[in-house]
Amino acid sequence: MKRIFKITIVLAITATSGFVACSNDQVSDPVTDDGSDSIYSGTASVTQGLATTTTTNLFASGTRVAGLGTIKATDDTTWIVPAAVNYTDNSFPFASDLHNTYGETYTSATDALAALDGNDIVEIDSEGEVITAFVFADNYFEMYVNGVPVGKDPVPFTEFNSSIVRFKVAAPYTIAMKLVDWEENLGLGSEGSGGSAYHPGDGGMVAVFKDESDEIVAITGDDWKAQTFYTAPIKDLSCPTEEGTTRSSDNCDTADSNDGTSHYGLHWEIPSNWYEEAFDDSTWPDATTYTNNTIGVNNKPSYTNFTDIFDDNANDAEFIWSTNVILDNEVIVRYTVE
Ligand SMILES: [Ca+2]
Ligand SMILES: [Ca+2]
Ligand SMILES: [Ca+2]
Ligand SMILES: [Ca+2]
């Protein structure tokens, strides 16, 4: 009787294990650092480890290396990291400098504007008004208005810079920006910092839009929309959560690491018409705001020279990003000026 009983137990365990393994195969279950199985439950494509470098450095004179790479996910999709950008596309105009240590470094917005001859103004509506945007992004932005490229950041990674973008448009109009928190360890969402080779850097973007009368017509804040499309590093695939369209990594560890080579990345496909006026962003999460201290701009002249713009007493623009300013590395924000 005992012997038969034992055989029965063994068969039961085998059957159970077989069922679990079959289930795991269907979700391409990777293995976490500690070797334990971890089933990812979200909607992203999951990558693990370092990407293959495709562009060594977009901006050779920059302090940190601004590379691009590709990486294949467990579902066989391939992703460009940290983001597909138009940096080398000559038809996408560069923004003008407010403060750029590789270009012009103005001490006031007035001086920066005085240096412009008008050729920088992108015309969207011939009957429109010239709008001037002041932008500081950690680290990189591409801006569209009504689907028209109006300005891209001349410095993809570091040093930190700030920019002016001017365009002629009639209200209402929609501002759409691709924002990238750049990375040194491509696909891993991290960079060297403070003795750690795998420090997850942070993002953040602030912008102020003024009309021809120098009146503010728009500022960044929580009335913008923000969605993340690339989140890394993820150390444990059980930490990300999703609720509605919100892709949260608030439960995930952001600590530095000395070995991030096995960390994961989460990638979501960007809608092809994300920059168009007609794109429906109504279901996207609202932007999350961050303080100057959180972003760490108080020692950066590209910010502090222009606090009369970025920290206007009566109408203070706030840094925005998606819900995780550290782990979300490619974010799209949108706002319609009525
Ligand atoms: Ca930049
Ligand atoms: Ca980051
Ligand atoms: Ca950054
Ligand atoms: Ca501010």
mmCIF file of C-alpha atoms and ligand atoms in Angstrom:
data_model
loop_
_atom_site.group_PDB
_atom_site.id
_atom_site.type_symbol
_atom_site.label_atom_id
_atom_site.label_comp_id
_atom_site.label_asym_id
_atom_site.label_seq_id
_atom_site.Cartn_x
_atom_site.Cartn_y
_atom_site.Cartn_z
ATOM 1 C CA MET A 1 0.000 0.000 0.000
ATOM 2 C CA LYS A 2 2.802 2.426 0.934
ATOM 3 C CA ARG A 3 4.640 1.859 -2.284
ATOM 4 C CA ILE A 4 1.612 2.520 -4.446
ATOM 5 C CA PHE A 5 0.900 5.633 -2.423
ATOM 6 C CA LYS A 6 4.402 6.993 -3.157
ATOM 7 C CA ILE A 7 4.058 6.371 -6.876
ATOM 8 C CA THR A 8 0.798 8.247 -6.915
ATOM 9 C CA ILE A 9 2.440 11.283 -5.293
ATOM 10 C CA VAL A 10 5.270 11.332 -7.862
ATOM 11 C CA LEU A 11 2.826 11.222 -10.766
ATOM 12 C CA ALA A 12 0.803 14.059 -9.294
ATOM 13 C CA ILE A 13 3.904 16.302 -8.966
ATOM 14 C CA THR A 14 5.023 15.526 -12.510
ATOM 15 C CA ALA A 15 1.619 16.423 -13.885
ATOM 16 C CA THR A 16 1.541 19.704 -11.976
ATOM 17 C CA SER A 17 5.083 20.691 -13.073
ATOM 18 C CA GLY A 18 4.295 19.912 -16.686
ATOM 19 C CA PHE A 19 1.242 22.158 -16.633
ATOM 20 C CA VAL A 20 3.145 25.119 -15.135
ATOM 21 C CA ALA A 21 6.008 24.776 -17.605
ATOM 22 C CA CYS A 22 3.580 24.741 -20.519
ATOM 23 C CA SER A 23 1.881 27.879 -19.208
ATOM 24 C CA ASN A 24 5.212 29.666 -18.743
ATOM 25 C CA ASP A 25 6.312 28.920 -22.299
ATOM 26 C CA GLN A 26 3.381 30.883 -23.626
ATOM 27 C CA VAL A 27 4.471 34.101 -21.901
ATOM 28 C CA SER A 28 8.194 33.663 -22.652
ATOM 29 C CA ASP A 29 8.999 33.673 -18.979
ATOM 30 C CA PRO A 30 12.519 34.971 -18.328
ATOM 31 C CA VAL A 31 14.463 34.332 -15.144
ATOM 32 C CA THR A 32 15.332 36.992 -12.582
ATOM 33 C CA ASP A 33 18.780 37.702 -11.128
ATOM 34 C CA ASP A 34 18.338 35.286 -8.251
ATOM 35 C CA GLY A 35 17.287 32.514 -10.609
ATOM 36 C CA SER A 36 13.672 32.439 -9.517
ATOM 37 C CA ASP A 37 10.905 32.336 -12.057
ATOM 38 C CA SER A 38 9.050 35.596 -12.460
ATOM 39 C CA ILE A 39 6.051 36.034 -14.675
ATOM 40 C CA TYR A 40 5.656 39.486 -16.197
ATOM 41 C CA SER A 41 1.991 40.430 -16.324
ATOM 42 C CA GLY A 42 2.082 43.737 -18.251
ATOM 43 C CA THR A 43 1.606 44.697 -21.904
ATOM 44 C CA ALA A 44 5.205 45.646 -22.767
ATOM 45 C CA SER A 45 7.729 43.720 -24.807
ATOM 46 C CA VAL A 46 10.510 42.615 -22.470
ATOM 47 C CA THR A 47 14.235 42.794 -23.197
ATOM 48 C CA GLN A 48 17.123 41.696 -21.027
ATOM 49 C CA GLY A 49 20.701 42.859 -21.028
ATOM 50 C CA LEU A 50 22.768 45.196 -23.174
ATOM 51 C CA ALA A 51 21.642 46.362 -26.614
ATOM 52 C CA THR A 52 23.805 46.139 -29.728
ATOM 53 C CA THR A 53 25.278 49.553 -30.471
ATOM 54 C CA THR A 54 24.224 50.871 -33.888
ATOM 55 C CA THR A 55 25.432 54.488 -33.509
ATOM 56 C CA THR A 56 28.497 54.971 -31.330
ATOM 57 C CA ASN A 57 27.838 58.612 -30.537
ATOM 58 C CA LEU A 58 25.339 61.094 -32.009
ATOM 59 C CA PHE A 59 27.196 64.065 -30.531
ATOM 60 C CA ALA A 60 30.941 63.476 -30.279
ATOM 61 C CA SER A 61 31.714 66.671 -28.363
ATOM 62 C CA GLY A 62 29.199 65.854 -25.624
ATOM 63 C CA THR A 63 30.418 64.923 -22.152
ATOM 64 C CA ARG A 64 28.550 61.641 -21.967
ATOM 65 C CA VAL A 65 28.408 59.343 -24.994
ATOM 66 C CA ALA A 66 24.997 59.574 -26.703
ATOM 67 C CA GLY A 67 24.767 56.257 -28.507
ATOM 68 C CA LEU A 68 21.917 54.356 -30.085
ATOM 69 C CA GLY A 69 21.335 50.628 -30.122
ATOM 70 C CA THR A 70 18.918 47.868 -30.982
ATOM 71 C CA ILE A 71 17.746 45.030 -28.800
ATOM 72 C CA LYS A 72 15.466 42.048 -29.342
ATOM 73 C CA ALA A 73 12.645 41.265 -26.927
ATOM 74 C CA THR A 74 11.441 37.870 -25.757
ATOM 75 C CA ASP A 75 8.486 38.200 -28.166
ATOM 76 C CA ASP A 76 10.937 38.624 -31.112
ATOM 77 C CA THR A 77 10.202 42.319 -31.554
ATOM 78 C CA THR A 78 13.228 44.610 -32.003
ATOM 79 C CA TRP A 79 13.560 47.992 -30.323
ATOM 80 C CA ILE A 80 15.732 51.066 -30.767
ATOM 81 C CA VAL A 81 17.210 52.342 -27.494
ATOM 82 C CA PRO A 82 17.040 54.683 -25.823
ATOM 83 C CA ALA A 83 14.601 55.893 -28.528
ATOM 84 C CA ALA A 84 14.142 56.309 -32.266
ATOM 85 C CA VAL A 85 15.082 59.955 -32.825
ATOM 86 C CA ASN A 86 15.440 62.412 -35.707
ATOM 87 C CA TYR A 87 18.739 63.836 -34.495
ATOM 88 C CA THR A 88 20.545 63.170 -37.793
ATOM 89 C CA ASP A 89 17.536 64.066 -39.970
ATOM 90 C CA ASN A 90 18.410 67.446 -41.518
ATOM 91 C CA SER A 91 14.760 68.170 -42.294
ATOM 92 C CA PHE A 92 13.977 68.292 -38.555
ATOM 93 C CA PRO A 93 15.193 71.725 -37.381
ATOM 94 C CA PHE A 94 17.482 72.183 -34.409
ATOM 95 C CA ALA A 95 16.201 74.419 -31.637
ATOM 96 C CA SER A 96 18.068 77.696 -31.033
ATOM 97 C CA ASP A 97 20.271 78.089 -27.981
ATOM 98 C CA LEU A 98 19.363 79.660 -24.707
ATOM 99 C CA HIS A 99 22.395 78.093 -23.067
ATOM 100 C CA ASN A 100 24.510 75.439 -24.734
ATOM 101 C CA THR A 101 28.159 74.998 -23.811
ATOM 102 C CA TYR A 102 28.816 73.601 -27.305
ATOM 103 C CA GLY A 103 27.008 76.496 -28.979
ATOM 104 C CA GLU A 104 25.840 79.802 -27.528
ATOM 105 C CA THR A 105 25.614 80.548 -23.815
ATOM 106 C CA TYR A 106 23.350 83.497 -23.102
ATOM 107 C CA THR A 107 22.835 84.912 -19.637
ATOM 108 C CA SER A 108 19.289 86.089 -20.364
ATOM 109 C CA ALA A 109 16.418 85.148 -22.631
ATOM 110 C CA THR A 110 16.410 88.711 -23.961
ATOM 111 C CA ASP A 111 19.991 88.317 -25.214
ATOM 112 C CA ALA A 112 19.228 84.911 -26.710
ATOM 113 C CA LEU A 113 16.200 86.240 -28.583
ATOM 114 C CA ALA A 114 18.089 89.310 -29.812
ATOM 115 C CA ALA A 115 20.563 87.003 -31.544
ATOM 116 C CA LEU A 116 17.874 85.376 -33.701
ATOM 117 C CA ASP A 117 17.230 86.703 -37.224
ATOM 118 C CA GLY A 118 13.809 85.121 -37.809
ATOM 119 C CA ASN A 119 14.983 82.264 -40.008
ATOM 120 C CA ASP A 120 14.402 79.976 -37.053
ATOM 121 C CA ILE A 121 10.623 80.548 -37.082
ATOM 122 C CA VAL A 122 8.747 77.533 -38.442
ATOM 123 C CA GLU A 123 5.550 78.617 -40.172
ATOM 124 C CA ILE A 124 2.555 76.382 -39.563
ATOM 125 C CA ASP A 125 -0.211 78.936 -40.270
ATOM 126 C CA SER A 126 0.606 81.982 -42.413
ATOM 127 C CA GLU A 127 -2.104 83.928 -40.594
ATOM 128 C CA GLY A 128 -0.888 82.819 -37.201
ATOM 129 C CA GLU A 129 1.069 84.423 -34.396
ATOM 130 C CA VAL A 130 4.723 83.773 -33.544
ATOM 131 C CA ILE A 131 4.953 81.674 -30.398
ATOM 132 C CA THR A 132 8.252 81.411 -28.533
ATOM 133 C CA ALA A 133 8.933 78.287 -26.505
ATOM 134 C CA PHE A 134 11.659 78.063 -23.857
ATOM 135 C CA VAL A 135 12.650 74.474 -23.087
ATOM 136 C CA PHE A 136 14.923 72.668 -20.654
ATOM 137 C CA ALA A 137 14.931 68.895 -21.036
ATOM 138 C CA ASP A 138 16.810 66.173 -19.197
ATOM 139 C CA ASN A 139 18.086 64.996 -21.601
ATOM 140 C CA TYR A 140 16.570 65.346 -25.075
ATOM 141 C CA PHE A 141 13.410 66.553 -26.803
ATOM 142 C CA GLU A 142 11.807 66.694 -30.228
ATOM 143 C CA MET A 143 8.872 69.096 -30.524
ATOM 144 C CA TYR A 144 5.991 69.084 -33.018
ATOM 145 C CA VAL A 145 3.155 71.567 -33.334
ATOM 146 C CA ASN A 146 0.103 70.319 -35.223
ATOM 147 C CA GLY A 147 2.273 67.504 -36.566
ATOM 148 C CA VAL A 148 4.973 69.846 -37.906
ATOM 149 C CA PRO A 149 8.537 69.408 -36.576
ATOM 150 C CA VAL A 150 9.472 72.747 -34.964
ATOM 151 C CA GLY A 151 12.607 71.973 -32.985
ATOM 152 C CA LYS A 152 14.918 69.282 -31.637
ATOM 153 C CA ASP A 153 17.432 69.459 -28.817
ATOM 154 C CA PRO A 154 20.993 70.092 -30.102
ATOM 155 C CA VAL A 155 22.560 68.169 -27.178
ATOM 156 C CA PRO A 156 21.174 64.613 -26.829
ATOM 157 C CA PHE A 157 22.799 63.762 -23.491
ATOM 158 C CA THR A 158 25.139 66.119 -21.565
ATOM 159 C CA GLU A 159 26.088 68.837 -20.781
ATOM 160 C CA PHE A 160 22.638 70.097 -19.881
ATOM 161 C CA ASN A 161 21.433 72.832 -22.240
ATOM 162 C CA SER A 162 18.325 74.929 -22.770
ATOM 163 C CA SER A 163 16.655 76.007 -25.978
ATOM 164 C CA ILE A 164 14.336 78.360 -27.811
ATOM 165 C CA VAL A 165 11.805 77.095 -30.361
ATOM 166 C CA ARG A 166 9.737 79.571 -32.403
ATOM 167 C CA PHE A 167 6.798 78.825 -34.666
ATOM 168 C CA LYS A 168 3.944 80.729 -36.294
ATOM 169 C CA VAL A 169 0.570 79.186 -35.603
ATOM 170 C CA ALA A 170 -3.104 80.004 -35.112
ATOM 171 C CA ALA A 171 -4.862 78.705 -31.987
ATOM 172 C CA PRO A 172 -6.009 76.139 -31.184
ATOM 173 C CA TYR A 173 -2.872 74.075 -31.708
ATOM 174 C CA THR A 174 -1.381 70.923 -30.257
ATOM 175 C CA ILE A 175 2.138 70.621 -28.875
ATOM 176 C CA ALA A 176 3.574 67.089 -28.900
ATOM 177 C CA MET A 177 7.034 66.244 -27.618
ATOM 178 C CA LYS A 178 9.134 63.102 -27.568
ATOM 179 C CA LEU A 179 11.337 63.181 -24.467
ATOM 180 C CA VAL A 180 14.339 60.960 -23.864
ATOM 181 C CA ASP A 181 16.253 60.395 -20.660
ATOM 182 C CA TRP A 182 19.438 59.220 -22.385
ATOM 183 C CA GLU A 183 21.535 56.255 -21.184
ATOM 184 C CA GLU A 184 25.167 55.142 -21.382
ATOM 185 C CA ASN A 185 24.376 51.460 -20.930
ATOM 186 C CA LEU A 186 22.151 51.000 -23.983
ATOM 187 C CA GLY A 187 19.061 48.947 -23.234
ATOM 188 C CA LEU A 188 19.782 48.993 -19.522
ATOM 189 C CA GLY A 189 18.502 52.471 -18.646
ATOM 190 C CA SER A 190 21.595 53.397 -16.694
ATOM 191 C CA GLU A 191 24.826 55.376 -16.683
ATOM 192 C CA GLY A 192 28.009 55.647 -14.659
ATOM 193 C CA SER A 193 27.623 57.882 -11.609
ATOM 194 C CA GLY A 194 29.096 58.183 -8.128
ATOM 195 C CA GLY A 195 31.199 55.030 -8.445
ATOM 196 C CA SER A 196 28.340 52.888 -9.767
ATOM 197 C CA ALA A 197 28.459 51.775 -13.382
ATOM 198 C CA TYR A 198 24.694 51.189 -13.483
ATOM 199 C CA HIS A 199 23.055 54.268 -12.019
ATOM 200 C CA PRO A 200 19.490 54.821 -13.271
ATOM 201 C CA GLY A 201 19.496 58.480 -14.356
ATOM 202 C CA ASP A 202 16.436 60.678 -14.278
ATOM 203 C CA GLY A 203 14.483 62.697 -16.818
ATOM 204 C CA GLY A 204 12.234 65.782 -16.619
ATOM 205 C CA MET A 205 11.225 68.603 -18.952
ATOM 206 C CA VAL A 206 9.983 72.126 -18.369
ATOM 207 C CA ALA A 207 8.683 74.505 -21.052
ATOM 208 C CA VAL A 208 7.140 77.956 -21.269
ATOM 209 C CA PHE A 209 5.301 79.245 -24.350
ATOM 210 C CA LYS A 210 4.866 82.987 -24.929
ATOM 211 C CA ASP A 211 3.002 84.986 -27.553
ATOM 212 C CA GLU A 212 4.124 88.100 -29.427
ATOM 213 C CA SER A 213 3.075 90.280 -26.471
ATOM 214 C CA ASP A 214 5.398 88.301 -24.167
ATOM 215 C CA GLU A 215 2.340 86.846 -22.433
ATOM 216 C CA ILE A 216 2.504 83.217 -21.313
ATOM 217 C CA VAL A 217 0.085 81.079 -23.341
ATOM 218 C CA ALA A 218 1.143 77.669 -22.018
ATOM 219 C CA ILE A 219 3.364 76.150 -19.336
ATOM 220 C CA THR A 220 4.165 72.560 -18.502
ATOM 221 C CA GLY A 221 2.055 71.149 -15.665
ATOM 222 C CA ASP A 222 -0.288 68.340 -14.707
ATOM 223 C CA ASP A 223 -2.805 69.434 -17.362
ATOM 224 C CA TRP A 224 -0.456 67.938 -19.985
ATOM 225 C CA LYS A 225 -0.701 64.287 -21.031
ATOM 226 C CA ALA A 226 2.282 61.964 -20.556
ATOM 227 C CA GLN A 227 2.833 58.357 -21.539
ATOM 228 C CA THR A 228 5.937 56.193 -21.182
ATOM 229 C CA PHE A 229 7.167 53.884 -23.940
ATOM 230 C CA TYR A 230 10.451 52.601 -22.469
ATOM 231 C CA THR A 231 11.131 51.721 -18.858
ATOM 232 C CA ALA A 232 14.498 50.480 -17.547
ATOM 233 C CA PRO A 233 16.286 49.205 -15.582
ATOM 234 C CA ILE A 234 13.792 46.702 -14.202
ATOM 235 C CA LYS A 235 15.476 44.272 -11.816
ATOM 236 C CA ASP A 236 12.401 42.177 -11.012
ATOM 237 C CA LEU A 237 9.700 41.624 -13.624
ATOM 238 C CA SER A 238 7.031 41.250 -10.958
ATOM 239 C CA CYS A 239 7.320 44.910 -9.858
ATOM 240 C CA PRO A 240 5.718 46.811 -12.781
ATOM 241 C CA THR A 241 1.947 47.269 -12.669
ATOM 242 C CA GLU A 242 -0.612 48.584 -15.127
ATOM 243 C CA GLU A 243 -3.993 50.118 -14.449
ATOM 244 C CA GLY A 244 -5.902 51.421 -17.419
ATOM 245 C CA THR A 245 -3.319 53.209 -19.580
ATOM 246 C CA THR A 246 -1.017 53.946 -16.619
ATOM 247 C CA ARG A 247 2.235 51.983 -16.866
ATOM 248 C CA SER A 248 3.607 52.162 -13.346
ATOM 249 C CA SER A 249 7.017 51.160 -12.062
ATOM 250 C CA ASP A 250 6.539 52.805 -8.687
ATOM 251 C CA ASN A 251 7.043 49.449 -6.943
ATOM 252 C CA CYS A 252 10.384 48.921 -8.685
ATOM 253 C CA ASP A 253 13.839 49.369 -7.179
ATOM 254 C CA THR A 254 15.796 52.412 -8.422
ATOM 255 C CA ALA A 255 19.022 51.794 -6.503
ATOM 256 C CA ASP A 256 22.432 51.958 -8.192
ATOM 257 C CA SER A 257 24.116 48.698 -9.103
ATOM 258 C CA ASN A 258 27.622 47.530 -9.911
ATOM 259 C CA ASP A 259 26.318 44.869 -12.274
ATOM 260 C CA GLY A 260 23.276 45.792 -14.312
ATOM 261 C CA THR A 261 23.973 43.512 -17.253
ATOM 262 C CA SER A 262 21.014 41.246 -16.529
ATOM 263 C CA HIS A 263 18.486 44.023 -15.971
ATOM 264 C CA TYR A 264 15.322 44.179 -18.062
ATOM 265 C CA GLY A 265 13.755 46.827 -20.256
ATOM 266 C CA LEU A 266 10.048 47.300 -20.993
ATOM 267 C CA HIS A 267 9.072 48.600 -24.428
ATOM 268 C CA TRP A 268 5.734 49.727 -25.801
ATOM 269 C CA GLU A 269 5.048 50.609 -29.429
ATOM 270 C CA ILE A 270 4.493 54.314 -30.066
ATOM 271 C CA PRO A 271 1.354 55.096 -32.100
ATOM 272 C CA SER A 272 2.468 56.155 -35.592
ATOM 273 C CA ASN A 273 0.499 59.422 -35.465
ATOM 274 C CA TRP A 274 1.409 60.434 -31.914
ATOM 275 C CA TYR A 275 2.513 63.925 -32.984
ATOM 276 C CA GLU A 276 -0.572 64.750 -35.047
ATOM 277 C CA GLU A 277 -3.167 67.248 -33.894
ATOM 278 C CA ALA A 278 -5.858 64.621 -34.473
ATOM 279 C CA PHE A 279 -4.229 61.975 -32.269
ATOM 280 C CA ASP A 280 -6.574 61.114 -29.403
ATOM 281 C CA ASP A 281 -4.635 61.368 -26.140
ATOM 282 C CA SER A 282 -7.771 61.562 -23.975
ATOM 283 C CA THR A 283 -7.158 58.183 -22.361
ATOM 284 C CA TRP A 284 -3.482 58.855 -21.615
ATOM 285 C CA PRO A 285 -2.429 59.558 -18.042
ATOM 286 C CA ASP A 286 -1.987 63.166 -16.944
ATOM 287 C CA ALA A 287 1.614 64.297 -16.636
ATOM 288 C CA THR A 288 3.246 63.993 -13.225
ATOM 289 C CA THR A 289 4.977 67.132 -11.935
ATOM 290 C CA TYR A 290 8.371 67.250 -10.227
ATOM 291 C CA THR A 291 10.141 69.971 -8.247
ATOM 292 C CA ASN A 292 13.354 71.677 -9.338
ATOM 293 C CA ASN A 293 15.093 69.919 -6.442
ATOM 294 C CA THR A 294 13.935 66.488 -7.581
ATOM 295 C CA ILE A 295 15.231 67.106 -11.095
ATOM 296 C CA GLY A 296 18.384 68.706 -9.702
ATOM 297 C CA VAL A 297 18.667 71.856 -11.816
ATOM 298 C CA ASN A 298 19.703 74.356 -9.169
ATOM 299 C CA ASN A 299 23.389 74.118 -10.092
ATOM 300 C CA LYS A 300 22.891 74.207 -13.870
ATOM 301 C CA PRO A 301 23.352 77.606 -15.583
ATOM 302 C CA SER A 302 21.264 76.379 -18.520
ATOM 303 C CA TYR A 303 18.403 76.484 -16.021
ATOM 304 C CA THR A 304 19.363 79.030 -13.364
ATOM 305 C CA ASN A 305 20.137 81.815 -15.877
ATOM 306 C CA PHE A 306 16.489 81.692 -16.948
ATOM 307 C CA THR A 307 14.498 81.280 -13.754
ATOM 308 C CA ASP A 308 12.616 84.480 -14.685
ATOM 309 C CA ILE A 309 11.137 82.322 -17.474
ATOM 310 C CA PHE A 310 10.980 78.846 -15.917
ATOM 311 C CA ASP A 311 9.999 79.950 -12.399
ATOM 312 C CA ASP A 312 7.698 82.863 -13.223
ATOM 313 C CA ASN A 313 6.191 84.123 -9.967
ATOM 314 C CA ALA A 314 2.684 84.447 -11.357
ATOM 315 C CA ASN A 315 2.650 81.455 -13.693
ATOM 316 C CA ASP A 316 5.245 78.907 -12.652
ATOM 317 C CA ALA A 317 5.999 76.146 -15.168
ATOM 318 C CA GLU A 318 6.620 72.774 -13.540
ATOM 319 C CA PHE A 319 8.858 69.921 -14.595
ATOM 320 C CA ILE A 320 6.780 67.105 -16.050
ATOM 321 C CA TRP A 321 7.346 63.472 -16.936
ATOM 322 C CA SER A 322 5.404 60.221 -16.701
ATOM 323 C CA THR A 323 4.805 58.591 -13.306
ATOM 324 C CA ASN A 324 8.421 57.482 -12.817
ATOM 325 C CA VAL A 325 11.014 60.169 -13.617
ATOM 326 C CA ILE A 326 13.872 57.726 -12.967
ATOM 327 C CA LEU A 327 12.869 54.492 -14.687
ATOM 328 C CA ASP A 328 10.769 55.833 -17.581
ATOM 329 C CA ASN A 329 13.234 56.850 -20.275
ATOM 330 C CA GLU A 330 11.166 57.589 -23.371
ATOM 331 C CA VAL A 331 8.068 59.662 -22.700
ATOM 332 C CA ILE A 332 5.666 61.471 -24.991
ATOM 333 C CA VAL A 333 3.858 64.539 -23.686
ATOM 334 C CA ARG A 334 1.043 66.447 -25.369
ATOM 335 C CA TYR A 335 -0.915 69.633 -24.714
ATOM 336 C CA THR A 336 -3.462 71.618 -26.708
ATOM 337 C CA VAL A 337 -3.437 75.411 -26.523
ATOM 338 C CA GLU A 338 -7.034 76.626 -26.931
HETATM 339 CA CA CA B 1 19.695 68.301 -24.081
HETATM 340 CA CA CA B 2 16.201 56.920 -16.441
HETATM 341 CA CA CA B 3 19.028 62.073 -17.523
HETATM 342 CA CA CA B 4 9.268 76.317 -12.438
#
